[in-house]
Tab-separated table of C-alpha atoms and ligand atoms in Angstrom:
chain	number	residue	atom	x	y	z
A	197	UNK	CA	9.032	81.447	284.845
A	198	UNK	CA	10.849	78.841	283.000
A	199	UNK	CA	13.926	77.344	284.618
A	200	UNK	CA	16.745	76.642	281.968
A	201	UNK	CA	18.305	73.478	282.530
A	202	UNK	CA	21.965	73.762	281.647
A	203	UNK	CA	23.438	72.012	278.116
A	204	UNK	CA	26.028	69.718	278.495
A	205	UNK	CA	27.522	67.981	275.624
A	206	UNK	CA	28.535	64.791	276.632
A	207	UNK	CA	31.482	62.792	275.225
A	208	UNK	CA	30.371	59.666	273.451
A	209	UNK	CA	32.516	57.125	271.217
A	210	UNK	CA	30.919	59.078	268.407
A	211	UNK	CA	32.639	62.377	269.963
A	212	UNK	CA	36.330	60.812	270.324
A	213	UNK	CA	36.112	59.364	266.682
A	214	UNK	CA	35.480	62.451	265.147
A	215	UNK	CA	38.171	63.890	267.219
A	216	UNK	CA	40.918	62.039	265.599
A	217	UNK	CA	39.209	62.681	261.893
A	218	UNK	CA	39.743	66.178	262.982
A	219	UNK	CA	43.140	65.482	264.739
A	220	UNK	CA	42.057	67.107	267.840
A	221	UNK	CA	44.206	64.496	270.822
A	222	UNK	CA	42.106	63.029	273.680
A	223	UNK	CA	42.634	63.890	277.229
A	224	UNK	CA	42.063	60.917	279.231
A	225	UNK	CA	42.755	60.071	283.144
A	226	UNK	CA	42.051	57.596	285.751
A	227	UNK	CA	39.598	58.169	288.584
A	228	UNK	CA	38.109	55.879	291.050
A	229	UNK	CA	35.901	58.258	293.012
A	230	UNK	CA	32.945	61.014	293.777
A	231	UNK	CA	35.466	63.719	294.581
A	232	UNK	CA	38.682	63.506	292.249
A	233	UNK	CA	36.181	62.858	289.268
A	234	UNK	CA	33.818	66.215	289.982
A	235	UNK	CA	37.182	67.937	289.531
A	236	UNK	CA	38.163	66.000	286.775
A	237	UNK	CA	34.808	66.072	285.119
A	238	UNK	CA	34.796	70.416	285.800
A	239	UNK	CA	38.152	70.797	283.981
A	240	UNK	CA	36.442	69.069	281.058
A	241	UNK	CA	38.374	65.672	280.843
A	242	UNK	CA	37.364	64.281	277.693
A	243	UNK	CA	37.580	60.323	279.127
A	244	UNK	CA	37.501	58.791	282.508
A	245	UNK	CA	39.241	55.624	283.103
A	246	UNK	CA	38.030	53.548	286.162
A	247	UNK	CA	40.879	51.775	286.238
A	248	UNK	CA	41.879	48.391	287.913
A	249	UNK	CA	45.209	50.303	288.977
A	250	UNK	CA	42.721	51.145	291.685
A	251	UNK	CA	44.243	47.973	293.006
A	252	UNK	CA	47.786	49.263	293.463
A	253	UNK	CA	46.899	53.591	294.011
A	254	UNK	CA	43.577	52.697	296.044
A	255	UNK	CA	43.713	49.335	297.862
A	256	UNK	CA	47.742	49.030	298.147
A	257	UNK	CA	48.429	46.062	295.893
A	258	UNK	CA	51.676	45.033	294.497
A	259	UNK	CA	49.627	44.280	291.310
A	260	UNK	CA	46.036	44.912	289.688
A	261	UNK	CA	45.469	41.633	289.730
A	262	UNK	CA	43.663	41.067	293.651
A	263	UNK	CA	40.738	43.988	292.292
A	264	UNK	CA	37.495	42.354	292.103
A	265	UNK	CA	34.442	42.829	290.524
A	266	UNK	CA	32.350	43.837	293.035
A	267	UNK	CA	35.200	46.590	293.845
A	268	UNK	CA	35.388	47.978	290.308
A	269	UNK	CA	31.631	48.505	290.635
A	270	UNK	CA	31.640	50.345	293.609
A	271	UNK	CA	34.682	52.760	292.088
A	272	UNK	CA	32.692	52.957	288.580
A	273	UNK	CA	29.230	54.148	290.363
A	274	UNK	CA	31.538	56.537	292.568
A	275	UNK	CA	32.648	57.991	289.354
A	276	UNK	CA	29.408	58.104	287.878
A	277	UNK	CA	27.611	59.711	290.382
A	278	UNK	CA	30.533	62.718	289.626
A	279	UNK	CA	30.098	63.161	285.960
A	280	UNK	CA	28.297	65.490	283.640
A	281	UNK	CA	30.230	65.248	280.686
A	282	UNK	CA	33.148	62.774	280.154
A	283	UNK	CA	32.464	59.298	278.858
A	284	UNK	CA	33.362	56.646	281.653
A	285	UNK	CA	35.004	53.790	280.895
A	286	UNK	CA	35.493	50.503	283.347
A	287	UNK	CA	38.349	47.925	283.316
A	288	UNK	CA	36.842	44.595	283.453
A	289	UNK	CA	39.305	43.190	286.361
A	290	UNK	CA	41.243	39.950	286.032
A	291	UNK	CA	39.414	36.572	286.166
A	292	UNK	CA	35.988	38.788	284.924
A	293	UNK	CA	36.875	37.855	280.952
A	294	UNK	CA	39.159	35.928	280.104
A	295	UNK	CA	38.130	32.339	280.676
A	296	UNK	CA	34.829	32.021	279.056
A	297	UNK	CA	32.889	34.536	276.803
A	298	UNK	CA	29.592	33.964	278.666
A	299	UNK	CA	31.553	35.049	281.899
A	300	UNK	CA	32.632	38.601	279.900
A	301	UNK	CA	29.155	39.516	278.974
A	302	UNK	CA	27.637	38.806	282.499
A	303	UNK	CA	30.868	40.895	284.356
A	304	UNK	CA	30.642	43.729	281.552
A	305	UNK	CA	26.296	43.553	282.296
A	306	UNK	CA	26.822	43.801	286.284
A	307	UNK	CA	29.457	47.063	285.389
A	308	UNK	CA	26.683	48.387	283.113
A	309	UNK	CA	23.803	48.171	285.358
A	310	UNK	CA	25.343	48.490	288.921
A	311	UNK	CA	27.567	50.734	287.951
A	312	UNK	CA	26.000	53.370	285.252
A	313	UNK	CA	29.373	53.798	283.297
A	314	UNK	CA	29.249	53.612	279.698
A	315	UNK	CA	32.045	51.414	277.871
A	316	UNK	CA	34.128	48.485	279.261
A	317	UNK	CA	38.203	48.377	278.646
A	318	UNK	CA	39.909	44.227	278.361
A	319	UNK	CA	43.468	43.760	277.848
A	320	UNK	CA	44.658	41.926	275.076
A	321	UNK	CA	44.296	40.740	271.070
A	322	UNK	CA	43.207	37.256	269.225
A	323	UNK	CA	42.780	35.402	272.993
A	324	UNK	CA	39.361	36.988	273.917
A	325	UNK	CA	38.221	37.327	270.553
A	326	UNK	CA	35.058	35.924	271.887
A	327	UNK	CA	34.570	37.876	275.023
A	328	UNK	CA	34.827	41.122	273.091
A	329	UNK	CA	32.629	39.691	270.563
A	330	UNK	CA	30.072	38.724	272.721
A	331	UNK	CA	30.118	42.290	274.717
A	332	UNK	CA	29.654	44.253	271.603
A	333	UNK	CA	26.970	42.198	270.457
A	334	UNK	CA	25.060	43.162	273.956
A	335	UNK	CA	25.507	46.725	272.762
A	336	UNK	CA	27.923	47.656	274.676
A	337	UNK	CA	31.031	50.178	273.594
A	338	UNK	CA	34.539	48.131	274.177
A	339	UNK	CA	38.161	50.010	274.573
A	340	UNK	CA	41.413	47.589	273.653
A	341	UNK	CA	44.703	47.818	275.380
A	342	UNK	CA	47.647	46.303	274.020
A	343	UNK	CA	51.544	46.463	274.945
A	344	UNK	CA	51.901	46.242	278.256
A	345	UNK	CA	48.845	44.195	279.669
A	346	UNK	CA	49.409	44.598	283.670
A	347	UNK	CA	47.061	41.860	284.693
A	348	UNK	CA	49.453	39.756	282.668
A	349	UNK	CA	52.406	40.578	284.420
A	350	UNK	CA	53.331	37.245	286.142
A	351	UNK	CA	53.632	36.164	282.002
A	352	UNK	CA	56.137	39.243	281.420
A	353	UNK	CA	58.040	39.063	284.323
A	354	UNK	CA	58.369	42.923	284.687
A	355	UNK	CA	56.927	46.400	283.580
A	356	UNK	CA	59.667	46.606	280.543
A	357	UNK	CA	58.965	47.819	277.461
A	358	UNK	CA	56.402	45.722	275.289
A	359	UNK	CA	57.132	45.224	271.568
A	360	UNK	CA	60.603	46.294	271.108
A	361	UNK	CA	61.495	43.117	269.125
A	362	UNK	CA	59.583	42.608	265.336
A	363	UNK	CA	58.052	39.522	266.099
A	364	UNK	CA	56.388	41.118	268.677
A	365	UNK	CA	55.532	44.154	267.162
A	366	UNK	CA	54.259	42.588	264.308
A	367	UNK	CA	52.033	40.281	266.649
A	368	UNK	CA	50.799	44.112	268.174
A	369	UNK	CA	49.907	45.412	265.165
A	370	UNK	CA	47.502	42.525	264.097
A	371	UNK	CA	46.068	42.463	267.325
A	372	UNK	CA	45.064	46.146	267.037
A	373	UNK	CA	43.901	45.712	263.587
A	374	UNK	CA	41.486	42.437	264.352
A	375	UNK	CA	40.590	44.682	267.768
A	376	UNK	CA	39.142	47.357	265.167
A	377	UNK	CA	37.396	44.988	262.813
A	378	UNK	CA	35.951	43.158	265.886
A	379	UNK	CA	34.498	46.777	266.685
A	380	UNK	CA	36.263	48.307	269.764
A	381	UNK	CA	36.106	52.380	269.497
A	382	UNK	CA	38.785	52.747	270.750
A	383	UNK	CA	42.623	50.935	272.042
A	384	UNK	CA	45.059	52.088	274.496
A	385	UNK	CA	48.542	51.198	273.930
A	386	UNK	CA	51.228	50.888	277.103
A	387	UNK	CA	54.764	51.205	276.826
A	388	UNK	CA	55.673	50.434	273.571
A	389	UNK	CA	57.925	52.192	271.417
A	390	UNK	CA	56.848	55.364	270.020
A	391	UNK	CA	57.090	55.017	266.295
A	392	UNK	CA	55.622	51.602	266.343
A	393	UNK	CA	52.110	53.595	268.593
A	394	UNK	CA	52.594	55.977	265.774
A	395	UNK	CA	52.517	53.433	262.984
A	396	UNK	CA	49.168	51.766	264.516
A	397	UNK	CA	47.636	54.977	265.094
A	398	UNK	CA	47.854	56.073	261.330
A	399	UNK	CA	47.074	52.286	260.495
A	400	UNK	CA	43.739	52.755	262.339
A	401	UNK	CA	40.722	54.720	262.044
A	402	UNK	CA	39.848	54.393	265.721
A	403	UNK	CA	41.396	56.586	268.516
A	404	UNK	CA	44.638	54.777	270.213
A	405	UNK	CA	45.082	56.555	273.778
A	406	UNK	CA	48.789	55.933	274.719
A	407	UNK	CA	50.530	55.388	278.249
A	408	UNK	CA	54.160	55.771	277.810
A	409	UNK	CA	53.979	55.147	274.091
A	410	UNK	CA	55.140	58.229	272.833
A	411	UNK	CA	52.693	61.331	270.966
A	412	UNK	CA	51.972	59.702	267.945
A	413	UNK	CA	48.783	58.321	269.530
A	414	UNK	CA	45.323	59.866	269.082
A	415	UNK	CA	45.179	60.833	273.469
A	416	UNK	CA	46.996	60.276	276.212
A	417	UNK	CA	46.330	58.512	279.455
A	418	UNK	CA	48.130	58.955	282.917
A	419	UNK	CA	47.288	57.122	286.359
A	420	UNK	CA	45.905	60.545	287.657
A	421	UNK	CA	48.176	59.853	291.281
A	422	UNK	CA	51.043	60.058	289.346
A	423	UNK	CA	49.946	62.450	287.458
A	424	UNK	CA	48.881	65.020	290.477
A	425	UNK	CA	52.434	63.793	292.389
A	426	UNK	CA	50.769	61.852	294.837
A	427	UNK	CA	52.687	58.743	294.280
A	428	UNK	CA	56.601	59.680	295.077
A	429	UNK	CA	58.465	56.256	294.554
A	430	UNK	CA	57.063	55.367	291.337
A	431	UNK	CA	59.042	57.627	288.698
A	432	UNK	CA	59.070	55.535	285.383
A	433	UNK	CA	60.237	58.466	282.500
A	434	UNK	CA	56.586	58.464	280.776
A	435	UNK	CA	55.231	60.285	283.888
A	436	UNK	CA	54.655	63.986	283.609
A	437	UNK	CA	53.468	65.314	287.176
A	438	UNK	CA	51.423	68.162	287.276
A	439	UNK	CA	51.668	68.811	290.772
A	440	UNK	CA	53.778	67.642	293.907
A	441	UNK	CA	51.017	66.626	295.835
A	442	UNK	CA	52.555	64.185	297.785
A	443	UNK	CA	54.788	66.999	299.815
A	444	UNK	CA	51.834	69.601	299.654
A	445	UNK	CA	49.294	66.602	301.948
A	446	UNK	CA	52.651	65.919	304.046
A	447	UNK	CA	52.972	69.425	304.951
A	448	UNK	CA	49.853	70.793	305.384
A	449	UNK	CA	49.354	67.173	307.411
A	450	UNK	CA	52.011	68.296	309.595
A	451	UNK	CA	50.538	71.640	310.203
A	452	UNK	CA	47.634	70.772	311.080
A	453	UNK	CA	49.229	68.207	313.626
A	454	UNK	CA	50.893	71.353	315.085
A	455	UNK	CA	48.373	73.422	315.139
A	456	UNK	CA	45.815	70.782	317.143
A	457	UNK	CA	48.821	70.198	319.399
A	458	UNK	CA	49.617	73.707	320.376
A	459	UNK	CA	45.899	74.722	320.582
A	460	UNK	CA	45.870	76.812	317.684
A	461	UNK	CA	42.971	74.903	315.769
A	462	UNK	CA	40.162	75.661	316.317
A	463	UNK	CA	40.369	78.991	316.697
A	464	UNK	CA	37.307	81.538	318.103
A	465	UNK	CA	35.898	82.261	314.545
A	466	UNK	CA	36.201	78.313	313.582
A	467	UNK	CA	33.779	76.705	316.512
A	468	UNK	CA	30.264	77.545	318.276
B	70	KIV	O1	44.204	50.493	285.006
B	70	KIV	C1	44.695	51.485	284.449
B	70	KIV	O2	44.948	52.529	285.059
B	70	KIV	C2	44.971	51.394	283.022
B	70	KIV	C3	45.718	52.531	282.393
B	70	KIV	C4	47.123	52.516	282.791
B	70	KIV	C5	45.553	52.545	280.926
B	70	KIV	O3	44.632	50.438	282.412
């Protein structure tokens, strides 16, 4: 008797550019680990994000930039370890990239080897040229993200809106352009205004996955504890929650505190 192994087709960067040829929009969330990922993964996410806002949702930091190397790799092989079928991309994590380009390609090999994931994200345009240059020619895939760059926040001064003025805007769209001749598959674009995402979108013939930049883009990406309601006091208007999971844990926290207190768990059918 044979066994049949089962077929999964799994999404490469080959996939997600022939789904905006065909104009069919990219699902893409965060995940950091084994469990939220299997589920993730089963629903048939088309990307997952190991994101460094594993810093603020996992570790409790004001700002991604504490994350380190070391902890990305232990989220990304969590992830890994989860997936049959969506393509897993890592953030490389601030101080990884951005000083010298021989410092990119030996963070982005550790993430690639440790790790397992398949494609590395780097914020920003024309100043790491040379890291992303340097990754791709190592063979591996590279995502962009432009607009809002969190690990450069302490240069912004706050989570505004990116790219409202034309200066700026104009500056955006040449990054994204030199980001697609350098050869990333693929850019996300945070919080900028809509019909400028939807202007660089048509302008590009890679995918552009947008957070809070409107549905012009090619996919969207959400933070998936905001996106499951997990995270109450952060409500900025791009958000869509999908579930209040926040109250659903605090109550069915609470009654299971009541239950252990008034001897009700376990009960005869639930112990040995
Ligand atoms: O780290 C992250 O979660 C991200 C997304 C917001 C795009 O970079």
């Amino acid at each position: 008797m044979s066994v049949q192994k089962k077929e999964i087709k799994r999404i490469t960067t080959n996939v997600l550019q022939s789904m905006k040829r065909k104009g069919e929009k990219i699902a893409m969330l965060t995940a950091y680990d084994y469990t939220m990922a299997r589920i993730l993964d089963a629903a048939k996410i088309d990307v997952l994000l190991v994101g460094d806002s594993a810093s603020n949702v996992m570790a409790g930091h004001e700002t991604t930039l504490p994350i380190t190397l070391d902890q990305m790799i232990y989220h990304a092989a969590s992830v890994v370890r989860a997936v049959e079928r969506a393509l897993v991309v890592v953030d490389l994590p601030f101080g990884s990239y951005q000083g010298n380009s021989k410092v990119a390609l030996e963070s982005t090999i550790r993430i690639m080897k440790e790790s397992g994931a398949h494609a590395v994200k780097l914020e920003g345009g024309i100043e790491i040229k040379e890291s992303i240059t340097r990754i791709l020619t190592a063979g591996v895939p590279v995502m962009g993200h432009l607009g809002l760059t969190p690990q450069s926040i302490y240069k912004f001064g706050t989570y505004t809106v990116r790219a409202k003025e034309e200066d700026e805007a104009q500056q955006l769209i040449e990054n994204a352009k030199l980001l697609e001749d350098l050869g990333c598959f693929a850019l996300v674009l945070e919080k900028i205004p809509a019909n400028l995402a939807k202007k660089v979108s048509e302008m590009l013939t890679i995918p552009t996955i947008g957070i809070g930049a409107g549905s012009g883009t090619d996919g969207q990406v959400l933070v998936v504890h905001d996106m499951m309601g997990m995270t109450k006091d952060f409500q900025p208007r791009f958000i869509r929650r999908y579930l209040e999971l926040y109250d659903l844990m605090l109550q069915a926290t609470t009654n299971y505190i009541e239950d252990v207190k008034s001897v009700q768990f376990p009960n005869q059918g639930e112990q040995y």
